[in-house]
GROMACS .gro file of C-alpha atoms in nm:
model
  488
    1MET     CA    1   5.939   1.425  -4.709
    2ARG     CA    2   5.718   1.598  -4.972
    3GLU     CA    3   5.996   1.566  -5.232
    4PHE     CA    4   6.025   1.195  -5.158
    5GLU     CA    5   5.650   1.135  -5.174
    6GLU     CA    6   5.614   1.328  -5.500
    7LEU     CA    7   5.895   1.128  -5.654
    8MET     CA    8   5.748   0.798  -5.538
    9ALA     CA    9   5.407   0.895  -5.670
   10GLY     CA   10   5.561   0.969  -6.008
   11LEU     CA   11   5.744   0.637  -6.011
   12ARG     CA   12   5.433   0.445  -5.914
   13ALA     CA   13   5.240   0.611  -6.194
   14SER     CA   14   5.493   0.473  -6.441
   15GLY     CA   15   5.484   0.117  -6.304
   16GLU     CA   16   5.268  -0.183  -6.373
   17GLN     CA   17   5.172  -0.501  -6.193
   18GLN     CA   18   5.354  -0.817  -6.300
   19GLY     CA   19   5.308  -1.183  -6.223
   20ARG     CA   20   5.362  -1.317  -5.870
   21GLY     CA   21   5.257  -0.979  -5.728
   22ALA     CA   22   5.583  -0.796  -5.807
   23PHE     CA   23   5.565  -0.427  -5.888
   24THR     CA   24   5.799  -0.316  -6.167
   25LEU     CA   25   5.882   0.012  -6.337
   26ASP     CA   26   5.977   0.118  -6.682
   27ALA     CA   27   6.353   0.160  -6.631
   28ALA     CA   28   6.398   0.447  -6.878
   29ARG     CA   29   6.103   0.636  -6.727
   30ALA     CA   30   6.242   0.584  -6.375
   31ARG     CA   31   6.585   0.715  -6.475
   32ARG     CA   32   6.436   1.030  -6.628
   33LEU     CA   33   6.232   1.100  -6.313
   34LEU     CA   34   6.519   1.034  -6.073
   35ALA     CA   35   6.762   1.247  -6.272
   36SER     CA   36   6.577   1.563  -6.162
   37TYR     CA   37   6.626   1.483  -5.791
   38ARG     CA   38   6.932   1.498  -5.570
   39LEU     CA   39   7.038   1.137  -5.537
   40ALA     CA   40   7.333   0.986  -5.361
   41GLU     CA   41   7.665   1.017  -5.543
   42PRO     CA   42   7.724   0.732  -5.790
   43HIS     CA   43   8.018   0.594  -5.590
   44GLU     CA   44   7.783   0.556  -5.291
   45TYR     CA   45   7.587   0.278  -5.458
   46GLY     CA   46   7.740   0.040  -5.206
   47LEU     CA   47   7.536   0.205  -4.928
   48PHE     CA   48   7.219   0.082  -5.097
   49VAL     CA   49   7.377  -0.263  -5.107
   50VAL     CA   50   7.420  -0.245  -4.729
   51GLN     CA   51   7.058  -0.133  -4.695
   52ALA     CA   52   6.953  -0.438  -4.893
   53ALA     CA   53   7.165  -0.664  -4.673
   54VAL     CA   54   7.012  -0.531  -4.353
   55ARG     CA   55   6.661  -0.533  -4.493
   56GLY     CA   56   6.707  -0.887  -4.621
   57GLU     CA   57   6.862  -1.009  -4.292
   58ALA     CA   58   7.195  -1.102  -4.445
   59ARG     CA   59   7.458  -1.218  -4.200
   60GLU     CA   60   7.733  -0.986  -4.323
   61VAL     CA   61   7.856  -0.770  -4.611
   62LEU     CA   62   8.198  -0.826  -4.766
   63MET     CA   63   8.332  -0.568  -5.011
   64THR     CA   64   8.655  -0.618  -5.208
   65GLN     CA   65   8.826  -0.431  -5.488
   66GLU     CA   66   9.067  -0.580  -5.741
   67GLY     CA   67   9.180  -0.326  -5.994
   68TRP     CA   68   8.867  -0.198  -6.167
   69LEU     CA   69   8.641  -0.470  -6.028
   70THR     CA   70   8.436  -0.403  -5.713
   71ARG     CA   71   8.262  -0.699  -5.556
   72PHE     CA   72   8.001  -0.719  -5.278
   73PHE     CA   73   7.900  -1.045  -5.114
   74LEU     CA   74   7.591  -1.060  -4.891
   75SER     CA   75   7.606  -1.391  -4.708
   76GLY     CA   76   7.277  -1.555  -4.627
   77LEU     CA   77   7.068  -1.343  -4.867
   78THR     CA   78   6.918  -1.508  -5.177
   79LEU     CA   79   6.665  -1.400  -5.439
   80ASP     CA   80   6.450  -1.622  -5.657
   81ALA     CA   81   6.484  -1.624  -6.036
   82PHE     CA   82   6.184  -1.395  -6.101
   83THR     CA   83   6.298  -1.133  -5.849
   84LEU     CA   84   6.657  -1.147  -5.973
   85GLU     CA   85   6.560  -1.100  -6.337
   86ASN     CA   86   6.333  -0.804  -6.259
   87LEU     CA   87   6.573  -0.646  -6.011
   88PRO     CA   88   6.666  -0.341  -6.222
   89ASP     CA   89   6.298  -0.241  -6.231
   90SER     CA   90   6.214  -0.294  -5.861
   91LEU     CA   91   6.290   0.051  -5.715
   92LEU     CA   92   5.978   0.053  -5.499
   93ALA     CA   93   5.996  -0.303  -5.372
   94PRO     CA   94   5.972  -0.319  -4.991
   95GLY     CA   95   6.224  -0.602  -4.963
   96PRO     CA   96   6.599  -0.604  -5.030
   97GLU     CA   97   6.536  -0.581  -5.405
   98GLY     CA   98   6.431  -0.214  -5.364
   99PRO     CA   99   6.770  -0.078  -5.249
  100LEU     CA  100   6.951  -0.328  -5.475
  101SER     CA  101   6.766  -0.181  -5.772
  102MET     CA  102   6.870   0.169  -5.659
  103ALA     CA  103   7.231   0.049  -5.625
  104LEU     CA  104   7.225  -0.069  -5.988
  105LEU     CA  105   7.076   0.262  -6.101
  106LEU     CA  106   7.356   0.458  -5.932
  107ALA     CA  107   7.636   0.222  -6.034
  108GLU     CA  108   7.524   0.255  -6.394
  109ARG     CA  109   7.630   0.622  -6.378
  110LEU     CA  110   7.989   0.506  -6.334
  111SER     CA  111   7.970   0.364  -6.691
  112PRO     CA  112   8.067   0.010  -6.597
  113ARG     CA  113   8.165  -0.235  -6.866
  114GLU     CA  114   7.934  -0.489  -6.705
  115MET     CA  115   7.744  -0.552  -6.379
  116ARG     CA  116   7.683  -0.904  -6.256
  117LEU     CA  117   7.441  -1.023  -5.986
  118GLN     CA  118   7.449  -1.381  -5.866
  119SER     CA  119   7.210  -1.542  -5.619
  120GLY     CA  120   7.246  -1.910  -5.548
  121ASP     CA  121   7.321  -2.075  -5.884
  122LEU     CA  122   7.168  -1.798  -6.102
  123GLU     CA  123   7.354  -1.500  -6.249
  124LEU     CA  124   7.207  -1.180  -6.395
  125ARG     CA  125   7.434  -0.990  -6.635
  126LEU     CA  126   7.368  -0.625  -6.720
  127GLN     CA  127   7.556  -0.467  -7.008
  128GLY     CA  128   7.467  -0.162  -7.213
  129GLY     CA  129   7.097  -0.176  -7.125
  130GLN     CA  130   7.079  -0.547  -7.201
  131ARG     CA  131   7.015  -0.813  -6.938
  132SER     CA  132   7.048  -1.190  -6.939
  133LEU     CA  133   6.984  -1.453  -6.672
  134LYS     CA  134   7.199  -1.765  -6.683
  135GLN     CA  135   7.315  -2.056  -6.475
  136ALA     CA  136   7.628  -1.970  -6.279
  137ARG     CA  137   7.936  -2.187  -6.285
  138GLU     CA  138   7.906  -2.254  -5.913
  139SER     CA  139   7.643  -2.186  -5.650
  140LEU     CA  140   7.676  -1.918  -5.377
  141ALA     CA  141   7.534  -1.924  -5.023
  142GLY     CA  142   7.431  -1.564  -5.062
  143LEU     CA  143   7.416  -1.283  -5.314
  144ALA     CA  144   7.708  -1.127  -5.501
  145LEU     CA  145   7.720  -0.800  -5.694
  146GLU     CA  146   8.013  -0.722  -5.921
  147VAL     CA  147   8.062  -0.383  -6.086
  148ASP     CA  148   8.325  -0.423  -6.356
  149ARG     CA  149   8.461  -0.087  -6.467
  150ASP     CA  150   8.750  -0.226  -6.671
  151PRO     CA  151   8.833   0.063  -6.909
  152GLY     CA  152   9.027  -0.136  -7.160
  153ARG     CA  153   9.382  -0.224  -7.241
  154TRP     CA  154   9.518   0.124  -7.325
  155GLN     CA  155   9.401   0.290  -7.002
  156ARG     CA  156   9.536   0.001  -6.798
  157ALA     CA  157   9.870   0.049  -6.966
  158LEU     CA  158   9.871   0.413  -6.856
  159GLY     CA  159   9.835   0.303  -6.496
  160ALA     CA  160   9.483   0.439  -6.443
  161SER     CA  161   9.284   0.290  -6.154
  162PRO     CA  162   8.951   0.357  -5.983
  163SER     CA  163   8.928   0.583  -5.682
  164ASP     CA  164   8.875   0.460  -5.327
  165LEU     CA  165   8.550   0.653  -5.291
  166GLU     CA  166   8.337   0.340  -5.291
  167ALA     CA  167   8.530   0.195  -4.996
  168GLN     CA  168   8.545   0.528  -4.811
  169SER     CA  169   8.169   0.575  -4.823
  170LEU     CA  170   8.123   0.234  -4.659
  171ARG     CA  171   8.380   0.303  -4.386
  172ILE     CA  172   8.207   0.627  -4.293
  173ALA     CA  173   7.839   0.538  -4.324
  174CYS     CA  174   7.849   0.178  -4.200
  175ALA     CA  175   8.062   0.222  -3.890
  176GLN     CA  176   7.771   0.126  -3.664
  177ALA     CA  177   7.587  -0.117  -3.892
  178PRO     CA  178   7.398  -0.390  -3.703
  179ILE     CA  179   7.569  -0.661  -3.909
  180PRO     CA  180   7.940  -0.697  -3.987
  181VAL     CA  181   8.059  -0.491  -4.285
  182SER     CA  182   8.405  -0.565  -4.419
  183VAL     CA  183   8.598  -0.347  -4.665
  184GLY     CA  184   8.906  -0.503  -4.819
  185GLY     CA  185   8.927  -0.759  -4.542
  186ALA     CA  186   8.908  -0.502  -4.259
  187SER     CA  187   8.599  -0.434  -4.053
  188ALA     CA  188   8.428  -0.104  -4.123
  189ARG     CA  189   8.252  -0.109  -3.787
  190THR     CA  190   8.357   0.094  -3.483
  191PRO     CA  191   8.189   0.033  -3.146
  192VAL     CA  192   7.969   0.307  -3.004
  193ARG     CA  193   8.132   0.385  -2.670
  194LEU     CA  194   7.894   0.420  -2.379
  195ASP     CA  195   8.147   0.283  -2.130
  196SER     CA  196   8.196   0.622  -1.962
  197SER     CA  197   7.823   0.661  -1.888
  198LEU     CA  198   7.707   0.711  -1.530
  199ALA     CA  199   7.431   0.459  -1.607
  200ALA     CA  200   7.314   0.288  -1.925
  201MET     CA  201   7.008   0.119  -2.068
  202VAL     CA  202   6.964  -0.125  -2.357
  203PHE     CA  203   6.634  -0.160  -2.542
  204GLU     CA  204   6.626  -0.518  -2.670
  205HIS     CA  205   6.448  -0.602  -2.998
  206PRO     CA  206   6.392  -0.952  -3.143
  207GLY     CA  207   6.532  -0.840  -3.478
  208TYR     CA  208   6.871  -0.746  -3.333
  209ASP     CA  209   7.118  -0.950  -3.133
  210SER     CA  210   7.240  -0.695  -2.880
  211GLN     CA  211   7.550  -0.907  -2.815
  212LYS     CA  212   7.656  -0.858  -3.178
  213LEU     CA  213   7.585  -0.488  -3.211
  214PRO     CA  214   7.891  -0.258  -3.227
  215LEU     CA  215   7.853  -0.131  -2.874
  216LYS     CA  216   8.075  -0.086  -2.569
  217LEU     CA  217   7.873  -0.067  -2.247
  218PRO     CA  218   7.992   0.043  -1.901
  219SER     CA  219   8.124  -0.227  -1.671
  220GLY     CA  220   8.131  -0.032  -1.345
  221ALA     CA  221   7.803   0.157  -1.368
  222PRO     CA  222   7.435   0.053  -1.341
  223LEU     CA  223   7.314  -0.120  -1.658
  224GLN     CA  224   6.951  -0.199  -1.739
  225HIS     CA  225   6.797  -0.417  -2.011
  226HIS     CA  226   6.436  -0.367  -2.123
  227PRO     CA  227   6.221  -0.488  -2.414
  228SER     CA  228   6.210  -0.219  -2.679
  229PRO     CA  229   5.896   0.000  -2.670
  230GLY     CA  230   5.914   0.043  -3.048
  231ASP     CA  231   6.038  -0.111  -3.370
  232PHE     CA  232   6.403  -0.050  -3.289
  233ALA     CA  233   6.696  -0.159  -3.076
  234ALA     CA  234   6.883   0.108  -2.883
  235ALA     CA  235   7.137   0.178  -2.614
  236LEU     CA  236   7.151   0.499  -2.417
  237GLY     CA  237   7.380   0.638  -2.153
  238LEU     CA  238   7.334   0.906  -1.891
  239VAL     CA  239   7.627   1.148  -1.876
  240SER     CA  240   7.698   1.464  -1.679
  241ASP     CA  241   7.606   1.797  -1.834
  242ASP     CA  242   7.969   1.881  -1.907
  243GLN     CA  243   8.004   1.572  -2.129
  244PRO     CA  244   7.919   1.588  -2.501
  245ALA     CA  245   7.566   1.480  -2.588
  246TRP     CA  246   7.489   1.291  -2.908
  247THR     CA  247   7.224   1.073  -3.069
  248PHE     CA  248   7.315   0.833  -3.348
  249LEU     CA  249   7.049   0.687  -3.579
  250VAL     CA  250   7.143   0.375  -3.774
  251VAL     CA  251   6.874   0.326  -4.037
  252GLU     CA  252   6.901   0.008  -4.243
  253GLY     CA  253   7.269  -0.007  -4.158
  254LEU     CA  254   7.353   0.357  -4.242
  255PHE     CA  255   7.471   0.613  -3.986
  256PHE     CA  256   7.308   0.953  -3.924
  257GLU     CA  257   7.328   1.208  -3.647
  258GLY     CA  258   7.004   1.285  -3.465
  259PRO     CA  259   6.906   1.578  -3.242
  260ARG     CA  260   7.105   1.613  -2.922
  261ARG     CA  261   6.959   1.603  -2.574
  262GLU     CA  262   7.160   1.729  -2.278
  263GLY     CA  263   7.284   1.443  -2.063
  264LEU     CA  264   7.208   1.179  -2.329
  265GLN     CA  265   7.436   0.966  -2.541
  266ALA     CA  266   7.234   0.721  -2.748
  267VAL     CA  267   7.242   0.499  -3.055
  268LEU     CA  268   6.932   0.354  -3.219
  269TRP     CA  269   6.911   0.080  -3.484
  270THR     CA  270   6.596   0.050  -3.693
  271ASN     CA  271   6.452  -0.031  -4.035
  272ALA     CA  272   6.133   0.159  -3.960
  273LEU     CA  273   6.258   0.507  -4.056
  274LYS     CA  274   6.303   0.655  -4.402
  275VAL     CA  275   6.617   0.804  -4.552
  276ASN     CA  276   6.606   1.062  -4.830
  277LEU     CA  277   6.729   0.966  -5.176
  278SER     CA  278   7.056   1.152  -5.132
  279LEU     CA  279   7.126   0.937  -4.823
  280GLY     CA  280   7.201   1.264  -4.645
  281ALA     CA  281   6.937   1.264  -4.370
  282VAL     CA  282   6.662   1.070  -4.201
  283VAL     CA  283   6.315   1.184  -4.304
  284GLN     CA  284   6.151   1.389  -4.029
  285ASP     CA  285   5.818   1.222  -3.957
  286GLN     CA  286   5.599   1.110  -3.667
  287THR     CA  287   5.781   0.778  -3.636
  288LEU     CA  288   6.113   0.955  -3.581
  289GLU     CA  289   5.954   1.192  -3.330
  290ARG     CA  290   5.805   0.898  -3.138
  291PHE     CA  291   6.137   0.712  -3.130
  292LEU     CA  292   6.321   1.019  -3.002
  293GLU     CA  293   6.057   1.072  -2.735
  294LEU     CA  294   6.101   0.711  -2.622
  295LEU     CA  295   6.475   0.773  -2.588
  296SER     CA  296   6.402   1.082  -2.379
  297GLN     CA  297   6.173   0.881  -2.156
  298GLY     CA  298   6.446   0.621  -2.116
  299LEU     CA  299   6.687   0.894  -2.009
  300GLU     CA  300   6.444   1.022  -1.747
  301HIS     CA  301   6.401   0.669  -1.617
  302LEU     CA  302   6.779   0.635  -1.585
  303LYS     CA  303   6.798   0.960  -1.392
  304GLU     CA  304   6.531   0.845  -1.148
  305SER     CA  305   6.673   0.495  -1.105
  306LEU     CA  306   7.020   0.631  -1.029
  307TRP     CA  307   6.898   0.736  -0.684
  308GLY     CA  308   6.838   0.373  -0.599
  309GLU     CA  309   7.198   0.283  -0.693
  310ILE     CA  310   7.380   0.531  -0.467
  311GLU     CA  311   7.577   0.264  -0.283
  312GLN     CA  312   7.718   0.125  -0.609
  313LEU     CA  313   7.795   0.452  -0.788
  314SER     CA  314   8.139   0.569  -0.890
  315GLN     CA  315   8.281   0.904  -0.782
  316ALA     CA  316   8.154   1.052  -1.109
  317GLY     CA  317   7.804   0.916  -1.045
  318LEU     CA  318   7.799   1.062  -0.694
  319ALA     CA  319   7.920   1.397  -0.826
  320TYR     CA  320   7.634   1.396  -1.078
  321LEU     CA  321   7.374   1.329  -0.810
  322GLU     CA  322   7.534   1.594  -0.590
  323LYS     CA  323   7.479   1.855  -0.863
  324VAL     CA  324   7.121   1.741  -0.914
  325ALA     CA  325   7.049   1.753  -0.539
  326LEU     CA  326   7.180   2.110  -0.516
  327ARG     CA  327   6.951   2.243  -0.790
  328PRO     CA  328   6.681   2.481  -0.662
  329SER     CA  329   6.420   2.260  -0.831
  330ALA     CA  330   6.535   1.945  -0.649
  331HIS     CA  331   6.287   1.811  -0.391
  332LEU     CA  332   6.440   1.495  -0.250
  333PRO     CA  333   6.313   1.292   0.046
  334LEU     CA  334   6.529   1.320   0.356
  335ALA     CA  335   6.621   0.950   0.344
  336THR     CA  336   6.752   0.983  -0.013
  337LEU     CA  337   6.950   1.293   0.074
  338GLU     CA  338   7.100   1.115   0.374
  339ASP     CA  339   7.207   0.820   0.157
  340LEU     CA  340   7.386   1.061  -0.075
  341ILE     CA  341   7.556   1.246   0.213
  342ARG     CA  342   7.684   0.918   0.359
  343ALA     CA  343   7.815   0.802   0.021
  344LEU     CA  344   7.991   1.134  -0.041
  345LYS     CA  345   8.143   1.124   0.307
  346ARG     CA  346   8.285   0.777   0.240
  347SER     CA  347   8.434   0.902  -0.086
  348GLY     CA  348   8.594   1.202   0.087
  349SER     CA  349   8.386   1.470  -0.083
  350GLU     CA  350   8.128   1.567   0.177
  351ASN     CA  351   7.927   1.877   0.092
  352ALA     CA  352   7.823   2.150   0.339
  353GLU     CA  353   7.527   2.260   0.130
  354LEU     CA  354   7.383   1.907   0.121
  355ASN     CA  355   7.413   1.890   0.500
  356THR     CA  356   7.227   2.219   0.519
  357ARG     CA  357   6.952   2.087   0.289
  358ALA     CA  358   6.923   1.777   0.506
  359ALA     CA  359   6.907   1.991   0.822
  360GLU     CA  360   6.627   2.203   0.676
  361LEU     CA  361   6.430   1.896   0.571
  362ALA     CA  362   6.478   1.731   0.909
  363LEU     CA  363   6.363   2.049   1.083
  364MET     CA  364   6.050   2.062   0.865
  365GLU     CA  365   5.978   1.700   0.957
  366LYS     CA  366   6.047   1.779   1.326
  367GLN     CA  367   6.337   1.534   1.338
  368LEU     CA  368   6.529   1.772   1.562
  369ASP     CA  369   6.823   1.547   1.653
  370ARG     CA  370   6.902   1.498   1.285
  371ALA     CA  371   6.849   1.865   1.208
  372GLU     CA  372   7.092   1.970   1.479
  373SER     CA  373   7.348   1.713   1.368
  374TYR     CA  374   7.339   1.829   1.005
  375TYR     CA  375   7.355   2.198   1.099
  376ARG     CA  376   7.657   2.129   1.320
  377ARG     CA  377   7.830   1.936   1.041
  378ALA     CA  378   7.755   2.212   0.791
  379LEU     CA  379   7.910   2.465   1.030
  380GLU     CA  380   8.226   2.255   1.050
  381LEU     CA  381   8.249   2.224   0.671
  382SER     CA  382   8.156   2.581   0.587
  383PRO     CA  383   8.226   2.822   0.875
  384GLU     CA  384   8.210   3.119   0.639
  385ARG     CA  385   7.832   3.062   0.617
  386GLU     CA  386   7.800   3.085   0.997
  387ALA     CA  387   7.535   3.357   0.997
  388TYR     CA  388   7.292   3.157   0.785
  389LEU     CA  389   7.365   2.824   0.954
  390LYS     CA  390   7.339   2.976   1.302
  391ASP     CA  391   6.988   3.093   1.228
  392GLY     CA  392   6.895   2.740   1.127
  393LEU     CA  393   7.051   2.592   1.437
  394LEU     CA  394   6.866   2.839   1.657
  395LYS     CA  395   6.540   2.730   1.494
  396VAL     CA  396   6.619   2.377   1.605
  397LEU     CA  397   6.690   2.495   1.959
  398ARG     CA  398   6.367   2.690   1.975
  399ALA     CA  399   6.176   2.390   1.848
  400ARG     CA  400   6.329   2.181   2.124
  401GLY     CA  401   6.212   2.425   2.391
  402LEU     CA  402   6.495   2.325   2.626
  403PRO     CA  403   6.588   2.549   2.922
  404PRO     CA  404   6.846   2.811   2.822
  405ARG     CA  405   7.089   2.700   3.091
  406GLU     CA  406   7.120   2.360   2.925
  407LEU     CA  407   7.211   2.521   2.594
  408GLU     CA  408   7.467   2.773   2.706
  409ASP     CA  409   7.758   2.561   2.584
  410LEU     CA  410   7.601   2.524   2.240
  411PHE     CA  411   7.529   2.895   2.213
  412ARG     CA  412   7.882   2.971   2.324
  413GLU     CA  413   8.022   2.733   2.062
  414VAL     CA  414   7.815   2.888   1.785
  415ILE     CA  415   7.834   3.254   1.882
  416PHE     CA  416   8.159   3.295   2.073
  417GLY     CA  417   8.376   3.046   1.887
  418LEU     CA  418   8.274   3.074   1.521
  419ARG     CA  419   8.167   3.439   1.516
  420LYS     CA  420   8.493   3.552   1.673
  421ARG     CA  421   8.701   3.346   1.429
  422VAL     CA  422   8.508   3.425   1.112
  423VAL     CA  423   8.377   3.778   1.157
  424GLY     CA  424   8.674   3.897   1.359
  425LEU     CA  425   8.483   4.064   1.643
  426GLY     CA  426   8.659   4.151   1.965
  427ARG     CA  427   8.608   3.945   2.277
  428ARG     CA  428   8.369   4.192   2.450
  429ASP     CA  429   8.157   4.238   2.138
  430THR     CA  430   8.141   3.861   2.086
  431LEU     CA  431   8.045   3.803   2.447
  432ALA     CA  432   7.775   4.071   2.425
  433THR     CA  433   7.639   3.899   2.114
  434TYR     CA  434   7.635   3.567   2.295
  435PHE     CA  435   7.430   3.707   2.591
  436GLU     CA  436   7.197   3.889   2.354
  437GLU     CA  437   7.131   3.583   2.137
  438ILE     CA  438   7.071   3.345   2.425
  439GLY     CA  439   6.852   3.614   2.581
  440HIS     CA  440   6.644   3.622   2.262
  441TYR     CA  441   6.609   3.245   2.284
  442ALA     CA  442   6.502   3.252   2.650
  443ASP     CA  443   6.260   3.532   2.565
  444SER     CA  444   6.109   3.332   2.278
  445ILE     CA  445   6.026   3.034   2.500
  446GLU     CA  446   5.896   3.264   2.778
  447CYS     CA  447   6.175   3.202   3.030
  448ARG     CA  448   6.143   3.561   3.148
  449SER     CA  449   6.380   3.541   3.445
  450GLU     CA  450   6.661   3.390   3.237
  451ALA     CA  451   6.592   3.639   2.958
  452ARG     CA  452   6.630   3.931   3.199
  453ASP     CA  453   6.961   3.793   3.326
  454TYR     CA  454   7.106   3.745   2.978
  455TYR     CA  455   6.979   4.083   2.850
  456THR     CA  456   7.126   4.256   3.155
  457GLN     CA  457   7.469   4.104   3.085
  458ALA     CA  458   7.445   4.211   2.721
  459LEU     CA  459   7.337   4.561   2.819
  460ARG     CA  460   7.636   4.615   3.049
  461LEU     CA  461   7.877   4.513   2.776
  462ARG     CA  462   7.705   4.714   2.501
  463GLU     CA  463   7.674   5.026   2.712
  464GLY     CA  464   8.037   5.004   2.816
  465MET     CA  465   8.143   4.984   2.451
  466TYR     CA  466   7.901   5.224   2.280
  467GLY     CA  467   7.751   5.444   2.548
  468SER     CA  468   7.392   5.485   2.664
  469ASP     CA  469   7.266   5.650   2.343
  470HIS     CA  470   7.357   5.367   2.104
  471HIS     CA  471   7.054   5.210   1.934
  472THR     CA  472   7.140   4.857   2.052
  473VAL     CA  473   7.162   4.980   2.410
  474ILE     CA  474   6.828   5.160   2.382
  475LYS     CA  475   6.657   4.848   2.244
  476LEU     CA  476   6.792   4.632   2.524
  477LYS     CA  477   6.669   4.879   2.787
  478GLU     CA  478   6.325   4.886   2.628
  479ARG     CA  479   6.297   4.507   2.629
  480LEU     CA  480   6.413   4.483   2.991
  481ALA     CA  481   6.147   4.735   3.088
  482GLU     CA  482   5.886   4.522   2.911
  483LEU     CA  483   6.005   4.222   3.109
  484GLY     CA  484   5.946   4.411   3.434
  485GLN     CA  485   6.302   4.503   3.522
  486PRO     CA  486   6.382   4.865   3.436
  487PRO     CA  487   6.759   4.890   3.415
  488SER     CA  488   6.935   5.108   3.674
   0.00000   0.00000   0.00000
């Protein structure tokens, strides 16, 4: 940025004000100043032509090559006689003449025999530092630039020909230009593919027809359209974290890569950013930072809005939300979590951990029927986590406060069935655990008589297996004594 500003200050110091308000420069002085800076390669002069086309709202750019003659046609862009004549000295002009002047400066380094610029029915010829403005043979509905590098008869006889570098630079840098760019009759544009996004958003701007931008949007995922919050048009897609992230910046028709943000694929078209003189990067300034922040905000909005589209999401979209919901930092309402569980169940990919999360939330909200249902389902899906899930289910039972006799079947299902199958305990040990656990429950809700009965059954089994000195046997005897029934 400092290099650019210093150069521009030097150029301005060498310029003078002309009639009609145009600002011109001494061409020789400008060339000497620019020679000390890293400019674009001479064969990239066509990129400045594209900049001029976009800045001047041309309808398209057509580039053709015939032998040593390269021709650009910018349909719909015209310049008046004064601007056309002073074009070589208009490096700082804010309109299309600025980049056109830079294009001429670069093309001159290719030592052309002649350069010709025609706008409407006027033609400017540049040859060996001389310029002349004449009436053209026929009028054009646009602007044409011809760079004639004809080397002469002897070199033509040897079969020499210009390189394809001019065309290649356009194919690479203008692949996402907001207007059609044609090279040798073939389009240089390639659509930006956001069709695999989980959800997408388009920022509409009056200066860009979103229907004509090189863009492929998803057809089976949520798609939003919003007015642009800045001087740009953009499209962004939300992707899963295992998908590549990228940000493309298209500044005055030229392509650049921007900083990546996990989960974001985005392309932004604008004329409001600056590009350095080598055409190698976008200038890092506050405008760029603000635009990137607006893209980030759009991504966050997409993430939030995806929860309201659960019923319409693809399998990939549901899998993304499933990962988000399982993050330790996720704090989803129970209703949202239930919507996701139902959608995953319909798709055949139900998740035990989500059922557990839903059970815990339902228990916190004292929705005990739901809590029990989700704990039961989690046990079916993930029996290896029985110990953890059993504790949660017992919390539900305690919160219910139902008589132990009514819950014996449930305790037996949880303790006797799953514990025996998963942990591999013997029948007597499993049965002892069942009596002990339901005894703890009865004890916790102050059903002392039932608690004594269950503890007594557990004690008989434990003592028969381990003897009277085992610590579990001793603890059971102590609790029975506290309940007023010293064991015999």
